[in-house]
XYZ file of C-alpha atoms in Angstrom:
310
model
C 9.029 -32.301 -18.540
C 12.762 -31.568 -18.606
C 12.139 -28.319 -20.503
C 9.947 -26.849 -17.714
C 11.830 -24.268 -15.634
C 11.364 -22.458 -12.346
C 10.605 -19.320 -14.362
C 7.648 -21.120 -15.985
C 6.178 -21.965 -12.593
C 6.727 -18.428 -11.296
C 4.937 -17.112 -14.398
C 1.886 -19.283 -13.667
C 1.882 -18.096 -10.064
C 2.097 -14.444 -11.107
C -0.843 -14.769 -13.522
C -2.932 -16.562 -10.891
C -2.047 -13.986 -8.241
C -2.762 -10.915 -10.372
C -5.613 -12.261 -12.532
C -4.164 -10.362 -15.478
C -1.433 -11.026 -18.042
C -0.489 -7.352 -18.108
C -0.108 -7.001 -14.314
C 1.738 -10.330 -14.060
C 4.103 -9.308 -16.868
C 4.902 -6.062 -15.040
C 5.634 -8.022 -11.850
C 7.946 -10.355 -13.757
C 9.648 -7.610 -15.756
C 8.793 -9.088 -19.171
C 6.410 -8.180 -21.983
C 2.812 -9.383 -22.048
C 3.488 -11.149 -25.345
C 6.487 -13.001 -23.911
C 4.449 -14.080 -20.898
C 1.573 -15.312 -23.078
C 3.977 -17.342 -25.236
C 5.698 -18.781 -22.137
C 2.369 -19.912 -20.688
C 1.240 -21.445 -23.984
C 4.511 -23.393 -24.170
C 4.179 -24.504 -20.547
C 0.603 -25.700 -21.052
C 1.722 -27.596 -24.163
C 4.446 -29.312 -22.108
C 1.906 -30.292 -19.454
C -0.754 -31.250 -21.957
C -3.453 -29.433 -19.975
C -4.919 -25.937 -19.900
C -4.199 -24.021 -16.670
C -6.232 -20.876 -17.398
C -9.477 -19.963 -19.082
C -8.876 -16.763 -21.013
C -11.348 -14.281 -22.450
C -10.831 -10.772 -23.768
C -11.799 -9.460 -20.310
C -10.571 -11.972 -17.751
C -8.130 -14.723 -16.863
C -9.214 -17.455 -14.441
C -7.696 -20.723 -13.280
C -9.157 -23.953 -14.586
C -9.702 -26.763 -12.096
C -6.387 -28.277 -13.194
C -4.741 -24.881 -12.758
C -6.149 -24.492 -9.261
C -4.836 -27.929 -8.252
C -1.440 -27.122 -9.757
C -1.143 -23.859 -7.812
C -2.212 -25.540 -4.567
C 0.430 -28.249 -4.931
C 3.307 -26.230 -6.337
C 3.091 -23.094 -4.167
C 4.487 -24.677 -0.952
C 7.329 -26.270 -2.926
C 8.171 -22.986 -4.670
C 8.096 -21.171 -1.345
C 10.580 -23.712 -0.043
C 12.893 -23.025 -2.988
C 12.606 -19.259 -2.455
C 13.295 -19.656 1.271
C 16.410 -21.695 0.453
C 17.591 -19.005 -1.972
C 16.975 -16.300 0.632
C 18.923 -18.307 3.189
C 21.913 -18.478 0.842
C 21.646 -14.809 -0.148
C 21.603 -13.780 3.523
C 25.298 -14.692 3.625
C 26.193 -12.108 0.968
C 28.064 -9.051 2.170
C 26.074 -6.752 -0.151
C 22.246 -7.085 -0.223
C 20.834 -7.732 -3.683
C 17.596 -8.898 -5.230
C 13.967 -7.769 -5.099
C 11.813 -6.645 -2.172
C 8.064 -6.757 -2.901
C 6.083 -4.367 -0.683
C 2.309 -3.852 -0.463
C 0.997 -0.516 0.843
C -2.168 1.591 0.703
C -1.825 4.579 -1.652
C -1.701 7.195 1.133
C 1.193 5.354 2.793
C 3.250 4.708 -0.334
C 4.428 8.310 -0.672
C 5.618 8.404 2.944
C 7.341 5.042 2.589
C 9.191 6.144 -0.524
C 10.314 9.539 0.758
C 11.246 8.451 4.273
C 12.717 5.007 3.699
C 12.749 3.432 0.226
C 14.793 6.127 -1.544
C 17.493 6.048 1.127
C 17.532 2.240 1.033
C 18.134 2.209 -2.727
C 20.900 4.798 -2.378
C 22.657 2.619 0.192
C 22.098 -0.675 -1.606
C 22.207 -0.089 -5.386
C 22.004 -3.837 -6.121
C 18.511 -3.960 -4.579
C 15.232 -3.440 -6.423
C 11.953 -2.453 -4.718
C 8.646 -3.535 -6.277
C 5.978 -1.415 -4.535
C 2.320 -2.289 -5.179
C -0.348 0.109 -3.898
C -3.897 -0.985 -3.151
C -6.494 -0.018 -0.587
C -7.797 -3.441 0.378
C -6.193 -5.630 3.027
C -4.546 -8.720 1.579
C -2.613 -11.745 2.796
C 0.918 -10.605 1.957
C 2.339 -14.136 2.238
C -0.241 -15.668 -0.106
C 0.200 -12.785 -2.565
C 3.985 -13.095 -2.637
C 5.024 -9.928 -0.775
C 7.973 -9.617 1.594
C 6.500 -6.691 3.536
C 3.243 -4.855 4.033
C 2.467 -1.350 5.312
C -0.683 -0.631 7.329
C -1.992 1.494 10.168
C -0.908 -0.202 13.391
C -4.323 -1.477 14.434
C -4.847 -3.186 11.048
C -1.686 -5.315 11.167
C -2.633 -9.031 11.382
C -1.951 -10.572 14.789
C 0.346 -13.270 13.364
C 2.726 -10.738 11.811
C 5.741 -8.923 13.230
C 5.114 -5.150 13.223
C 7.734 -2.404 13.082
C 6.452 1.162 13.686
C 7.527 3.669 11.050
C 7.289 6.658 13.352
C 4.788 9.457 13.587
C 1.077 8.999 14.383
C -1.358 9.846 11.584
C -4.158 12.418 11.398
C -6.956 13.271 9.042
C -7.655 16.824 7.896
C -10.905 18.450 6.754
C -10.108 21.278 4.331
C -11.647 23.745 1.915
C -10.419 26.632 -0.197
C -10.779 30.233 1.069
C -12.963 30.992 -1.964
C -15.370 28.160 -1.159
C -15.660 29.249 2.485
C -16.181 32.894 1.540
C -19.105 31.870 -0.643
C -20.636 29.096 1.477
C -19.619 29.758 5.084
C -17.533 27.664 7.464
C -18.864 24.431 9.031
C -18.241 24.524 12.787
C -19.598 21.076 13.735
C -19.594 17.698 11.948
C -23.355 17.913 11.455
C -23.009 21.161 9.491
C -21.026 19.286 6.818
C -24.339 17.888 5.564
C -25.256 21.374 4.363
C -22.031 21.675 2.349
C -20.784 20.332 -0.961
C -18.236 17.642 -0.119
C -15.906 15.633 -2.324
C -16.928 12.010 -1.873
C -14.413 9.143 -1.830
C -15.031 5.691 -3.274
C -13.208 2.826 -1.543
C -11.556 -0.072 -3.425
C -14.562 -2.330 -2.696
C -16.866 0.190 -4.385
C -18.488 1.577 -1.248
C -18.531 5.289 -0.402
C -16.364 6.355 2.520
C -18.105 7.887 5.543
C -15.997 10.622 7.127
C -14.836 9.579 10.605
C -14.622 12.467 13.085
C -13.972 12.181 16.793
C -13.737 14.559 19.749
C -13.138 13.517 23.371
C -14.776 10.141 22.873
C -17.692 11.437 20.801
C -17.658 9.858 17.348
C -19.388 11.144 14.231
C -19.602 9.102 11.025
C -20.763 11.522 8.339
C -22.136 10.240 5.024
C -21.362 13.468 3.199
C -23.042 14.626 0.004
C -21.585 16.536 -2.905
C -21.185 17.038 -6.645
C -18.181 14.775 -7.217
C -17.105 11.233 -6.288
C -13.479 10.172 -6.798
C -11.243 7.256 -5.860
C -7.855 9.007 -5.921
C -6.638 11.446 -3.250
C -4.668 13.728 -5.588
C -7.723 14.227 -7.808
C -9.873 15.001 -4.760
C -7.286 17.540 -3.606
C -7.374 19.210 -7.028
C -11.164 19.470 -6.788
C -10.967 21.114 -3.355
C -8.292 23.521 -4.572
C -10.669 24.494 -7.393
C -13.301 25.432 -4.805
C -15.751 22.637 -5.650
C -16.257 21.633 -2.038
C -14.901 20.396 1.293
C -12.412 17.494 1.329
C -11.236 14.869 3.812
C -7.606 13.727 3.518
C -4.648 12.215 5.313
C -2.958 15.231 6.925
C 0.375 14.766 5.142
C -1.346 14.920 1.742
C -2.549 18.505 2.271
C -0.194 19.933 4.912
C 1.790 21.970 2.372
C -1.416 23.586 1.098
C -2.616 24.316 4.658
C 0.693 25.973 5.555
C 0.700 28.070 2.399
C -2.887 29.195 2.985
C -4.346 27.853 -0.261
C -6.444 25.476 1.857
C -8.061 26.171 5.234
C -8.229 23.468 7.891
C -11.661 22.874 9.419
C -12.895 21.000 12.498
C -9.317 20.369 13.623
C -10.415 19.403 17.137
C -12.450 16.586 15.535
C -9.413 14.944 13.905
C -7.204 13.558 16.694
C -4.066 11.564 15.985
C -4.377 7.803 15.653
C -1.725 5.034 15.606
C 0.793 5.507 12.854
C 1.966 3.271 10.053
C 3.819 0.020 10.575
C 5.869 -2.237 8.382
C 4.798 -5.816 8.948
C 6.162 -9.147 7.819
C 5.984 -12.853 8.677
C 8.523 -14.249 11.099
C 11.274 -15.977 9.166
C 14.250 -17.890 10.474
C 16.454 -16.774 7.574
C 15.391 -13.366 6.173
C 17.197 -12.324 3.024
C 20.046 -9.855 3.330
C 17.896 -7.278 1.546
C 14.944 -7.671 3.908
C 17.210 -7.568 6.962
C 18.895 -4.394 5.682
C 15.540 -2.735 4.931
C 14.236 -3.487 8.445
C 17.477 -2.250 10.011
C 17.200 1.036 8.103
C 13.542 1.398 9.154
C 14.561 1.012 12.812
C 17.408 3.486 12.365
C 15.130 6.147 10.856
C 12.420 5.557 13.476
C 14.979 6.081 16.237
C 16.216 9.297 14.594
C 12.645 10.623 14.509
C 12.168 9.804 18.182
C 15.349 11.703 19.090
C 14.309 14.684 16.946
C 10.852 14.770 18.513
C 12.179 14.504 22.073
C 14.628 17.359 21.442
C 11.920 19.790 20.322
C 11.022 22.501 22.900
C 7.733 21.907 24.654
C 5.250 24.775 24.879
C 4.918 26.398 28.248
């Protein structure tokens, strides 16, 4: 047992968390082959198989499940102790793991993460994008990003700034050929680009005006699960699309896309960083949160200084 290291245990955790050697290897910054050899050596040391492997899947054995259940709290304690020590460093260093939905990742990078890495070159950000809500503590993340009303009640939330809006858009060519929908119900007569959610279900467009809510199960020639592909399809004139406003604002301003039903897409609570309360956050996490607060305050000042109409 003396040859078993903390890295071996972290490798087992990563494989269990990701359910894939490839994804776990990326998280750990090593090759898939190296990870497979490390696990085989670890299992040989233990004398028991921790995972059932096939060409398509990796799943914990019963022994593996028991091992993860027992070792995870102890490993968390070790990581907390390391974070406590690192918090006394003058210069933040290490890795911050962040989970965010795809639409929020671009905003997080451009508004916060890039500046953070410029200020703290010894830091590394590992950003994982996925649509489904997860338990960030159980999955090994330091921070999550979600719309404010989706942040779990037991987490500390830090607003990132501006409220969010959806936008219904189409190309001028499509509208010239097919007409312009003026009410949510008229969307049913139009070709729309459908969106598949991470759980496999099809997204119903949510529109709202002065308390009246319309959930439209649109129809159309194309179903996609990636916003940039859907935007390309709308730009090609294949149909009407439904996006986060920031993902199509440049195209709306340039005139290559036309905004529709704008009064039916009111602002809703913006994005928040969220994280578990910790007595000793790492220096990197503390610096990231401080920068987020700094940028949020700058946005508030900029917004309050803008001239008001009328």
